[in-house]
Structure formats: structure tokens, C-alpha cells
PDB file of C-alpha atoms in Angstrom:
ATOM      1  CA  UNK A 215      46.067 131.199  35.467  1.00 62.00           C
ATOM      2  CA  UNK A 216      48.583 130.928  32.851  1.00 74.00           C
ATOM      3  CA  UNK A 217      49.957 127.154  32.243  1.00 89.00           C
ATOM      4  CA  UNK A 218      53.471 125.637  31.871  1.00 94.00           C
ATOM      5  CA  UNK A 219      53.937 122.501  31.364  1.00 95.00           C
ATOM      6  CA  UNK A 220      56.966 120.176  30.929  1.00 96.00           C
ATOM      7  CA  UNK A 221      58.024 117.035  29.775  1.00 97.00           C
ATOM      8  CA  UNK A 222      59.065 114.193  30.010  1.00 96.00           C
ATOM      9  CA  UNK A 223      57.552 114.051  33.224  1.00 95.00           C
ATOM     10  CA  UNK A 224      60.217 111.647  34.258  1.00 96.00           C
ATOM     11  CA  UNK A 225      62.956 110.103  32.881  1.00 95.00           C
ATOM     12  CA  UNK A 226      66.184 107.351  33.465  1.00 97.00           C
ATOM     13  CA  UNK A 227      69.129 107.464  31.821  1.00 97.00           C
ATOM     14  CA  UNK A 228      72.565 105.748  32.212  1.00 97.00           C
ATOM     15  CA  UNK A 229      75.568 107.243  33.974  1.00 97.00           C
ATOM     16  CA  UNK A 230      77.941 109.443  31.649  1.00 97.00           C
ATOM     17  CA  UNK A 231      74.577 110.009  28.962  1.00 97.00           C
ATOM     18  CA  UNK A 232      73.703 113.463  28.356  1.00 97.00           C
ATOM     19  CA  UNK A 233      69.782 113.977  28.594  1.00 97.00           C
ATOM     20  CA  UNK A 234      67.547 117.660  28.140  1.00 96.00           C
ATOM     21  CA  UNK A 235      64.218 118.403  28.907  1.00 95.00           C
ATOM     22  CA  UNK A 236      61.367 120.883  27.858  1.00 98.00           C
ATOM     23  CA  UNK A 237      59.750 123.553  29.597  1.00 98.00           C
ATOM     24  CA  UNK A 238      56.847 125.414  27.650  1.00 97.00           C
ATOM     25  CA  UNK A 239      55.712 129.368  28.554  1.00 96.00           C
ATOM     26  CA  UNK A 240      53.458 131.876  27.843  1.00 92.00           C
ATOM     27  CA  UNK A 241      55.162 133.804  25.473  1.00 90.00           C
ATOM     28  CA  UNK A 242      52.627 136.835  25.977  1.00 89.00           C
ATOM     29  CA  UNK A 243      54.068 139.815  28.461  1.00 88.00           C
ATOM     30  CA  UNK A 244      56.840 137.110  29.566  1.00 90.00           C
ATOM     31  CA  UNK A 245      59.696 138.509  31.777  1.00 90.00           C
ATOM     32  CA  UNK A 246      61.858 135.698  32.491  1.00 92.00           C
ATOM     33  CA  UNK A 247      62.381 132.055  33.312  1.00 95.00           C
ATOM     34  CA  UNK A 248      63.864 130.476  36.036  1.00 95.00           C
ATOM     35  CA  UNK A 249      64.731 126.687  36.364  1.00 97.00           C
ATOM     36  CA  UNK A 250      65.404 125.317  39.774  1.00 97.00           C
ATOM     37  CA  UNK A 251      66.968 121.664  41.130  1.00 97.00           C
ATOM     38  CA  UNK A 252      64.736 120.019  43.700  1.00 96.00           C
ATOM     39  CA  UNK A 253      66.890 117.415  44.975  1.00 94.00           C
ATOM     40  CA  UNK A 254      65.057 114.773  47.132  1.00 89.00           C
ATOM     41  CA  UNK A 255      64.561 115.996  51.196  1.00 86.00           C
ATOM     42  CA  UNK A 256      66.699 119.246  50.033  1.00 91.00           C
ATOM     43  CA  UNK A 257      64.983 122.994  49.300  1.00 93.00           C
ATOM     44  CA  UNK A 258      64.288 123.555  45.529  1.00 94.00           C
ATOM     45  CA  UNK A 259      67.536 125.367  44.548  1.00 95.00           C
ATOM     46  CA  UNK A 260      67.654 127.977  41.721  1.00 95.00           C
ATOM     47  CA  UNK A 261      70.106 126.919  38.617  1.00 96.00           C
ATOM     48  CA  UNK A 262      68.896 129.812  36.006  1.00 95.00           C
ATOM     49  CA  UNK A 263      67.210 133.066  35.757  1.00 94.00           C
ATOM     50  CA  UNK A 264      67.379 134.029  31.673  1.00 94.00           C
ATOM     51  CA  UNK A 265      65.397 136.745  30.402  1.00 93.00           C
ATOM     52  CA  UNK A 266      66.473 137.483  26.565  1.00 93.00           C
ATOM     53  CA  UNK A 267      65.223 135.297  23.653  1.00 94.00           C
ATOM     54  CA  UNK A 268      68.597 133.407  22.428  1.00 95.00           C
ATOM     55  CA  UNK A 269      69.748 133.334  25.776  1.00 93.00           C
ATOM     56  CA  UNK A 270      71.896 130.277  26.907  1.00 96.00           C
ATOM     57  CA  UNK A 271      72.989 129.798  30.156  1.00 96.00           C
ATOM     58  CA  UNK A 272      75.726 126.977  31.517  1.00 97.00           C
ATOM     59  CA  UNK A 273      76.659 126.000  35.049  1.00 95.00           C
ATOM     60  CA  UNK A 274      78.992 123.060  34.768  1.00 96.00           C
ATOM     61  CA  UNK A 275      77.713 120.158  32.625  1.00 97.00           C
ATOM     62  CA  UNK A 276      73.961 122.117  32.707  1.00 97.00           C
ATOM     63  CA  UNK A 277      72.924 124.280  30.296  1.00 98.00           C
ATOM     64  CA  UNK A 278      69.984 125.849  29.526  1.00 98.00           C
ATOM     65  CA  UNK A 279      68.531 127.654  25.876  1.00 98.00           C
ATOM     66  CA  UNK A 280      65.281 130.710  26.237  1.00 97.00           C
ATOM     67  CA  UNK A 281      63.219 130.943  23.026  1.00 97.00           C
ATOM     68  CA  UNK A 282      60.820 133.711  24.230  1.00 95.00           C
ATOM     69  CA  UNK A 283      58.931 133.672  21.074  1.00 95.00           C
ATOM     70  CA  UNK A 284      57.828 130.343  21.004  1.00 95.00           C
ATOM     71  CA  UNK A 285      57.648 129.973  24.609  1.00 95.00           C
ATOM     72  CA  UNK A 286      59.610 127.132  25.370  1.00 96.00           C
ATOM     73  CA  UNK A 287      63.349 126.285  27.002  1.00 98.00           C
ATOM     74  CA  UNK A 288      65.712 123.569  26.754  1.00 98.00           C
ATOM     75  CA  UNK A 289      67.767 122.033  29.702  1.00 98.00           C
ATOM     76  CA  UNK A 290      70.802 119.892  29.088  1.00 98.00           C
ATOM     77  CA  UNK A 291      72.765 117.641  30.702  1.00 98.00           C
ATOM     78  CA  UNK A 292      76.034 116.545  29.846  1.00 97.00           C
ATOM     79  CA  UNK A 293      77.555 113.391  30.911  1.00 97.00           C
ATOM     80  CA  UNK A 294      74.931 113.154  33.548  1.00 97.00           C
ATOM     81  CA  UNK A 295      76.064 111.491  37.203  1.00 97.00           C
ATOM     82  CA  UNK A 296      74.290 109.583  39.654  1.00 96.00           C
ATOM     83  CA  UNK A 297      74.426 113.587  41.825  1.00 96.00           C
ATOM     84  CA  UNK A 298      72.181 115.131  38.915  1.00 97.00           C
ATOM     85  CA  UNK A 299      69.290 112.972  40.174  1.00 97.00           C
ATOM     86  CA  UNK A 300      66.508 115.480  40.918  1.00 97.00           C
ATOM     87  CA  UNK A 301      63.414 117.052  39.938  1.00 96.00           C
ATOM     88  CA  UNK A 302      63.799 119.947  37.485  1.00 97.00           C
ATOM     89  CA  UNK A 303      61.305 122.820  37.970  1.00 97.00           C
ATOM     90  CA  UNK A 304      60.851 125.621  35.446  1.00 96.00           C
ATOM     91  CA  UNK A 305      58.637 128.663  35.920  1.00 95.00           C
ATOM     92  CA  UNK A 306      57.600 131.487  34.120  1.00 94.00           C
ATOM     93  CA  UNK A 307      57.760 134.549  35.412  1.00 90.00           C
ATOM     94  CA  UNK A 308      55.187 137.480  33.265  1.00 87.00           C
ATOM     95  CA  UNK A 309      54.169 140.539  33.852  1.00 84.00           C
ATOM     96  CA  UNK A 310      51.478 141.559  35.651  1.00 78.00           C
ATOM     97  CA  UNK A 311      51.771 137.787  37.156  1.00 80.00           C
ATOM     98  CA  UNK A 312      53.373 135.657  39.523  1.00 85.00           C
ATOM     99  CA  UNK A 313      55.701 133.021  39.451  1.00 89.00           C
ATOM    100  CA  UNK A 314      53.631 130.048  37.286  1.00 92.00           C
ATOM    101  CA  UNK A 315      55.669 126.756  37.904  1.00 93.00           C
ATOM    102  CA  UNK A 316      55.744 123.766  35.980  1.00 94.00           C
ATOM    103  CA  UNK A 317      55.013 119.805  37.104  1.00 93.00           C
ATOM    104  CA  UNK A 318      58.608 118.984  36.711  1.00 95.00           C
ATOM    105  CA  UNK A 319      60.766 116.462  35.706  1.00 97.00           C
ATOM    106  CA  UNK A 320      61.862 113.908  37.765  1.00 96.00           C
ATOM    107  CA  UNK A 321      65.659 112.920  36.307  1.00 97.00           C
ATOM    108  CA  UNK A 322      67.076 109.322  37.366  1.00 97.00           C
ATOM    109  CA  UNK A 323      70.574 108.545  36.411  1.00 97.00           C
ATOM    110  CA  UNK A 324      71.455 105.272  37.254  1.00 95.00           C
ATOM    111  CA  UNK A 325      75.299 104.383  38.111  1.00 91.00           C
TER     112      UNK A 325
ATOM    113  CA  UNK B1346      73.992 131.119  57.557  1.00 57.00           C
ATOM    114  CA  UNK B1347      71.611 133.109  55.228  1.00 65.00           C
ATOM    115  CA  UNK B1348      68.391 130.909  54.620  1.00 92.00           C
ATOM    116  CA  UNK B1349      64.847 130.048  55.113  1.00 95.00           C
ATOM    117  CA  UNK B1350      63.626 127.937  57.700  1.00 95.00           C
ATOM    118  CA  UNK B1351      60.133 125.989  58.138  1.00 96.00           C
ATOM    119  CA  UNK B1352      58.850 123.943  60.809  1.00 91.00           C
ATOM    120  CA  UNK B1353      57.739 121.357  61.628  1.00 91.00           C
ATOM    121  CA  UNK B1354      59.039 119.209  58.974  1.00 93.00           C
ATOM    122  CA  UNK B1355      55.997 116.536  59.600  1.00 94.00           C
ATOM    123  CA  UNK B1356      52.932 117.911  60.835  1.00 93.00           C
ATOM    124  CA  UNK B1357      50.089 115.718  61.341  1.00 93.00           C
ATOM    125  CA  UNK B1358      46.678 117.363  62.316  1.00 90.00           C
ATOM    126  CA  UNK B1359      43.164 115.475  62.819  1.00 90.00           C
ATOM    127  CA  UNK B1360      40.394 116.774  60.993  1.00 88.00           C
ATOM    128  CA  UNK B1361      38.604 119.742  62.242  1.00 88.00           C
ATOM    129  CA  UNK B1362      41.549 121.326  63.571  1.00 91.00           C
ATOM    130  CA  UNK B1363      43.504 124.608  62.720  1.00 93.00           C
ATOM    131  CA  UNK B1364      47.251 124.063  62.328  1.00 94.00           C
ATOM    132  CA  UNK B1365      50.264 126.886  61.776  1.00 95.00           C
ATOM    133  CA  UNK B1366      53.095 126.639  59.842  1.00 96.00           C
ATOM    134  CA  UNK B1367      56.316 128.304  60.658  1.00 96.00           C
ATOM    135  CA  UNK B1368      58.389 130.369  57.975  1.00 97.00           C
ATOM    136  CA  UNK B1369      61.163 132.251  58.979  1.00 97.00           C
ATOM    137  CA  UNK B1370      64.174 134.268  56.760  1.00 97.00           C
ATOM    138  CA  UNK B1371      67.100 135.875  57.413  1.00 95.00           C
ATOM    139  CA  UNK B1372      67.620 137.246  54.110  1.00 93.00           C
ATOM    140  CA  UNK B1373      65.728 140.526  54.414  1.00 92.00           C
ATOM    141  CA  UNK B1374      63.898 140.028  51.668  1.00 92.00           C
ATOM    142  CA  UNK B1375      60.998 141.903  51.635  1.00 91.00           C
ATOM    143  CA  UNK B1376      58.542 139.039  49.632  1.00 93.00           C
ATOM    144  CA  UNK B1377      57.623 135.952  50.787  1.00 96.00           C
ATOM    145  CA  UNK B1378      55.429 132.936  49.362  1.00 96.00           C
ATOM    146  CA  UNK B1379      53.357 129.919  50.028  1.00 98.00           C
ATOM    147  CA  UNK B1380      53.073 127.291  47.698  1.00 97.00           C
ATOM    148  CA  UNK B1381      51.442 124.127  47.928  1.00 96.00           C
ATOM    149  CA  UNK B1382      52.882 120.580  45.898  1.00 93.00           C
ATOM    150  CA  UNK B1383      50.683 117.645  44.813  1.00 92.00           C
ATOM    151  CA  UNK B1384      52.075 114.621  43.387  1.00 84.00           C
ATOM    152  CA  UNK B1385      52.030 115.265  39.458  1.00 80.00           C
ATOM    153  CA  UNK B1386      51.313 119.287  39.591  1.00 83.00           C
ATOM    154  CA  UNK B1387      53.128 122.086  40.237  1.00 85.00           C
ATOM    155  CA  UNK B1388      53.895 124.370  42.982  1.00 92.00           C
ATOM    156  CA  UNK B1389      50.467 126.367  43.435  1.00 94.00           C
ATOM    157  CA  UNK B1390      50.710 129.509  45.154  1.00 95.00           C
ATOM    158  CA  UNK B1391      48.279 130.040  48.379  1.00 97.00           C
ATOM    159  CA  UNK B1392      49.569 133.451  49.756  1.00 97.00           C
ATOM    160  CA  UNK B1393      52.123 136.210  48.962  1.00 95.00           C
ATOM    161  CA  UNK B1394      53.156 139.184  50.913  1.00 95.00           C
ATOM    162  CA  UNK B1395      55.586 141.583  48.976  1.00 91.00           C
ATOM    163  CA  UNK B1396      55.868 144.099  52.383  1.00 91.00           C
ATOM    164  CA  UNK B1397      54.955 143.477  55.880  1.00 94.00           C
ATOM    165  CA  UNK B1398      51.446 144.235  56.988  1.00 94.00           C
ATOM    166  CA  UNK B1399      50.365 143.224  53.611  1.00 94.00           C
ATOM    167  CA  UNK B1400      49.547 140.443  52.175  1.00 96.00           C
ATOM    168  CA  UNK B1401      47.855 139.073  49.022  1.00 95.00           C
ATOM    169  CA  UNK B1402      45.630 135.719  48.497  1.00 96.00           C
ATOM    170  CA  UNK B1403      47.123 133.555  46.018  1.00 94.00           C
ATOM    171  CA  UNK B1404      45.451 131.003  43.496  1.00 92.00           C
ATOM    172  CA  UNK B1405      44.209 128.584  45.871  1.00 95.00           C
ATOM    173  CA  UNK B1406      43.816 130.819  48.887  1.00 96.00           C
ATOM    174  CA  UNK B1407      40.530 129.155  50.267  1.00 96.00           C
ATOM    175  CA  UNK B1408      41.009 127.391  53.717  1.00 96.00           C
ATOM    176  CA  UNK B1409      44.365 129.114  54.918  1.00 97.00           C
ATOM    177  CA  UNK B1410      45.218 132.081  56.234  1.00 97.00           C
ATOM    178  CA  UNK B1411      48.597 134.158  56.742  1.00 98.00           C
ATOM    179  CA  UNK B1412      49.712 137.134  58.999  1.00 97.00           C
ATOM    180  CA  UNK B1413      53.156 139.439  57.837  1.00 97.00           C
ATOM    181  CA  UNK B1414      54.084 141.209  61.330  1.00 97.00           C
ATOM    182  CA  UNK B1415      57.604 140.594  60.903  1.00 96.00           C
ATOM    183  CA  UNK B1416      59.876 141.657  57.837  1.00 96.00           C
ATOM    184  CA  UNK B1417      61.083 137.951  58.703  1.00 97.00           C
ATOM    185  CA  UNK B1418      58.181 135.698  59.405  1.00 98.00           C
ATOM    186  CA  UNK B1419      55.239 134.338  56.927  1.00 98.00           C
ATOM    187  CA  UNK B1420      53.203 131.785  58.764  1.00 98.00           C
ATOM    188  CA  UNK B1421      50.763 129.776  57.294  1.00 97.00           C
ATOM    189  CA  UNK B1422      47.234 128.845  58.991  1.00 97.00           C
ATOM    190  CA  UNK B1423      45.292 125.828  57.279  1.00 95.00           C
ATOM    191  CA  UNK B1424      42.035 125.890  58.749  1.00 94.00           C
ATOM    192  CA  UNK B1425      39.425 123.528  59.086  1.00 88.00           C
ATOM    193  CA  UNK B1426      37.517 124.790  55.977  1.00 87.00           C
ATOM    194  CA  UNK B1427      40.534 123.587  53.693  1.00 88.00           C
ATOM    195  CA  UNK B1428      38.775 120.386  52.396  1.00 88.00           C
ATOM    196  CA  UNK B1429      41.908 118.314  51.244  1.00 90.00           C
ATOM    197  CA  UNK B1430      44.839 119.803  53.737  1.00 92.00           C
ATOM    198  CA  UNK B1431      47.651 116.608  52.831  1.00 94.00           C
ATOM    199  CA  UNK B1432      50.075 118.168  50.812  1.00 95.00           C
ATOM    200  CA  UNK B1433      53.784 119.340  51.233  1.00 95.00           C
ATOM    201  CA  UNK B1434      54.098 122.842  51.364  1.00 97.00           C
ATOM    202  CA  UNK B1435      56.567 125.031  50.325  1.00 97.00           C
ATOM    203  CA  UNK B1436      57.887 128.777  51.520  1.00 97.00           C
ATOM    204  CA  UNK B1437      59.515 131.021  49.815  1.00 96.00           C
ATOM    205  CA  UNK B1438      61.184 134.449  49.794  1.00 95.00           C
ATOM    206  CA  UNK B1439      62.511 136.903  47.143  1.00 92.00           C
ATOM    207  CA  UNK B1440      63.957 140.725  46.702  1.00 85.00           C
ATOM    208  CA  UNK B1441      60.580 141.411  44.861  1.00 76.00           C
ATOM    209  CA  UNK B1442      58.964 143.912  46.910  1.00 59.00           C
ATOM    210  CA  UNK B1443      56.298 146.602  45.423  1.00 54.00           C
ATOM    211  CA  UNK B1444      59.172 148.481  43.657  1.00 55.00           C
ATOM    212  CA  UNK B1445      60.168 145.111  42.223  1.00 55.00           C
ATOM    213  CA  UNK B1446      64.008 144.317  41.727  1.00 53.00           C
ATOM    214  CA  UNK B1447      66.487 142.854  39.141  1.00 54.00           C
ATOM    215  CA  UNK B1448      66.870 139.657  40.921  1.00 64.00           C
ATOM    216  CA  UNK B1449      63.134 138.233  41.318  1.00 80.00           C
ATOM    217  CA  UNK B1450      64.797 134.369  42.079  1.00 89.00           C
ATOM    218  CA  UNK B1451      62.983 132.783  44.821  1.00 93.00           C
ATOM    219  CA  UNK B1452      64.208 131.071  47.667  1.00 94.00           C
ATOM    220  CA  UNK B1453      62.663 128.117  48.787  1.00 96.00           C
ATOM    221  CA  UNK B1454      62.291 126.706  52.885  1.00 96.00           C
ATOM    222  CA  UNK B1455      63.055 122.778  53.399  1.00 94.00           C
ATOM    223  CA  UNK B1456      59.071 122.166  53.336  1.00 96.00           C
ATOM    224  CA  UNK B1457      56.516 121.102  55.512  1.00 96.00           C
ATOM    225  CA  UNK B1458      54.540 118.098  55.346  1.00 95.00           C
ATOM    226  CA  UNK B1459      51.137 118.405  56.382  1.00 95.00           C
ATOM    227  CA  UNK B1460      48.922 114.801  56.857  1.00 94.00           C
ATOM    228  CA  UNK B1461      45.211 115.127  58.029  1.00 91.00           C
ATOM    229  CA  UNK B1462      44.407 111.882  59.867  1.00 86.00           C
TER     230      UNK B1462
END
């Protein structure tokens, strides 16, 4: 079973700071990488799906960076609000595989 | 609306007992999942069925079963051979069937919490 971890596993930060996180791959026969919002008593809801090494992706105040060689993404958040309060899920999605999730991170932003 | 839904929401089950869970999509997708969540791991997959009448076991497949009758409906059986059955569990469906597709995202149900008294 192929691993993917992430970190910080949880994390506070003030209104209006901007905050990222790490998700790390297998780099080996990798296809793509999704990150998803899991918002508390809500279904885990998909922000990104990238695919090509460089690729950064922005929905809002979230962004998120793919470095396929290394095997590891970035995911930013600007200015975060109280609303961006969730667990973060990446997963890895390689060939000859299925989806490998991460632990998460569980994001506090306190008004 | 398009979505997935899962029921119960709470589901608590003594020990010894067999217990179904209910997935149901109306996305026509033809793949569907079941993952389980523990506090501090990731979503584990049990089951996954990419076409109906077919199904494939998962990486912690012992202790559950799953039927795929219905284009629609995935449910999940956790017998009384799964040795630690408390956990929330999570379905899932996606446009990946055998010919696989461009869009792979998965869409998740609301969950199901399972407690074994």
C-alpha cells in the first residue's frame, strides 16, 4: 500500500492569516492528486484535481502547487476566515492503484 | 439534486450482529467506494465496484461484504467477523469505470457512523 502522509496534522491560526499545508506522494507511476475539504458533519468535497508537475491551481483565496517529482503539494490559504475551518484531505491517485488518502489536516481559524 | 446518499447516519449494532449500510447515487457513475475513517488515519478503502455485478475487495476487506445489483446502489455488510466495527464510514462514487475516464474525482456520501455496543 503506497503511503501519503501530511502535515501539520492540525493547526490554528488567527482570522485574516494566510496558512499552507503539505501533502507528500509517491512520485513513482503517479497520475494525479486531488485535495478535498471535509468540513465538520458535511461530505468531503473535492477542491483540486492537478495532474502536471508545476501545476498550480486557485479557487478563491485557495491555492494549491503539484511537484510530481518530488512527490509532494502545497495548499495555501490566503487571508483565512473562520468558513475555511475544515479538514484538508489529499490523495494520490497512481497507476495501477487506487485512490491512497492522506490523515489530513485539521485547519482552525479562530475569529 | 445530483448526490450520494447514506443511511443511517448513526447506526449502533451489538456485538455478534450483521448490520447493512445504505449507499445510494444518482449520478450514474459507474464506480463506487467504501472507505473506512479512524481518528488520526486516513480514509482506508474496504470495497470498490467499477461496474455492476462486479466488485473488488479493497485494503481492509476482512469482515464486510458488498453486493452491486444496481448501477445506483453499493451497500455495505459489516459482519460479525469484523473485530473492531466503530468507525465512520464513508461512500463514494466516481466516472472511473473499467475504461477509466478524464475526471476520476470522487464523490463522497454524508457518512455513516457505526458504534458496536
Amino acid at each position: 500500500i503506497l503511503n501519503v502522509e501530511q502535515s501539520p496534522q492540525s493547526l490554528h491560526v488567527q482570522e485574516g492569516d494566510s496558512t499552507n499545508f503539505t501533502c507528500s506522494f509517491p512520485s513513482s507511476n503517479f497520475y494525479a492528486l486531488h485535495w478535498y475539504r471535509w468540513e465538520t458533519a458535511k461530505s468531503p468535497e473535492a477542491l483540486f484535481v492537478m495532474t502536471l508537475n508545476g501545476d498550480e491551481k486557485k479557487k478563491g483565496r485557495i491555492s494549491a502547487t503539484l511537484n510530481t517529482k518530488e512527490g509532494y503539494s502545497y495548499l495555501y490559504i490566503k487571508g483565512s476566515q473562520p468558513e475555511d475551518s475544515a479538514t484538508y484531505l489529499c490523495a494520490s491517485d497512481n497507476y495501477g492503484q487506487n485512490f491512497v488518502f492522506g490523515p489530513g489536516t485539521r485547519l482552525s481559524v479562530l475569529p | 439534486d445530483g448526490g450520494i446518499t447514506q443511511s443511517p447516519k448513526y447506526l449502533f449494532r451489538k456485538e455478534g450482529q450483521n448490520v447493512t449500510l445504505s449507499c445510494e447515487q444518482n449520478l450514474n457513475h459507474d464506480a463506487m467506494y467504501w472507505y473506512r475513517q479512524d481518528p488520526g488515519q486516513g480514509l482506508r478503502l474496504i470495497y470498490y465496484s467499477q461496474i455492476v455485478n462486479d466488485f473488488q475487495k479493497g485494503d481492509i476487506a476482512e469482515g464486510y461484504s458488498v453486493s452491486r445489483e444496481k448501477k445506483e446502489s453499493f451497500p455495505l455488510t459489516v459482519t460479525s467477523a469484523q473485530k473492531n466495527p466503530t468507525a465512520f464510514y464513508l461512500c463514494a462514487s466516481s466516472n472511473r469505470g473499467l475504461a477509466g475516464a478524464h475526471d476520476d474525482t470522487q464523490y463522497f456520501g454524508p457518512g455513516t457512523r457505526l458504534t458496536v455496543l
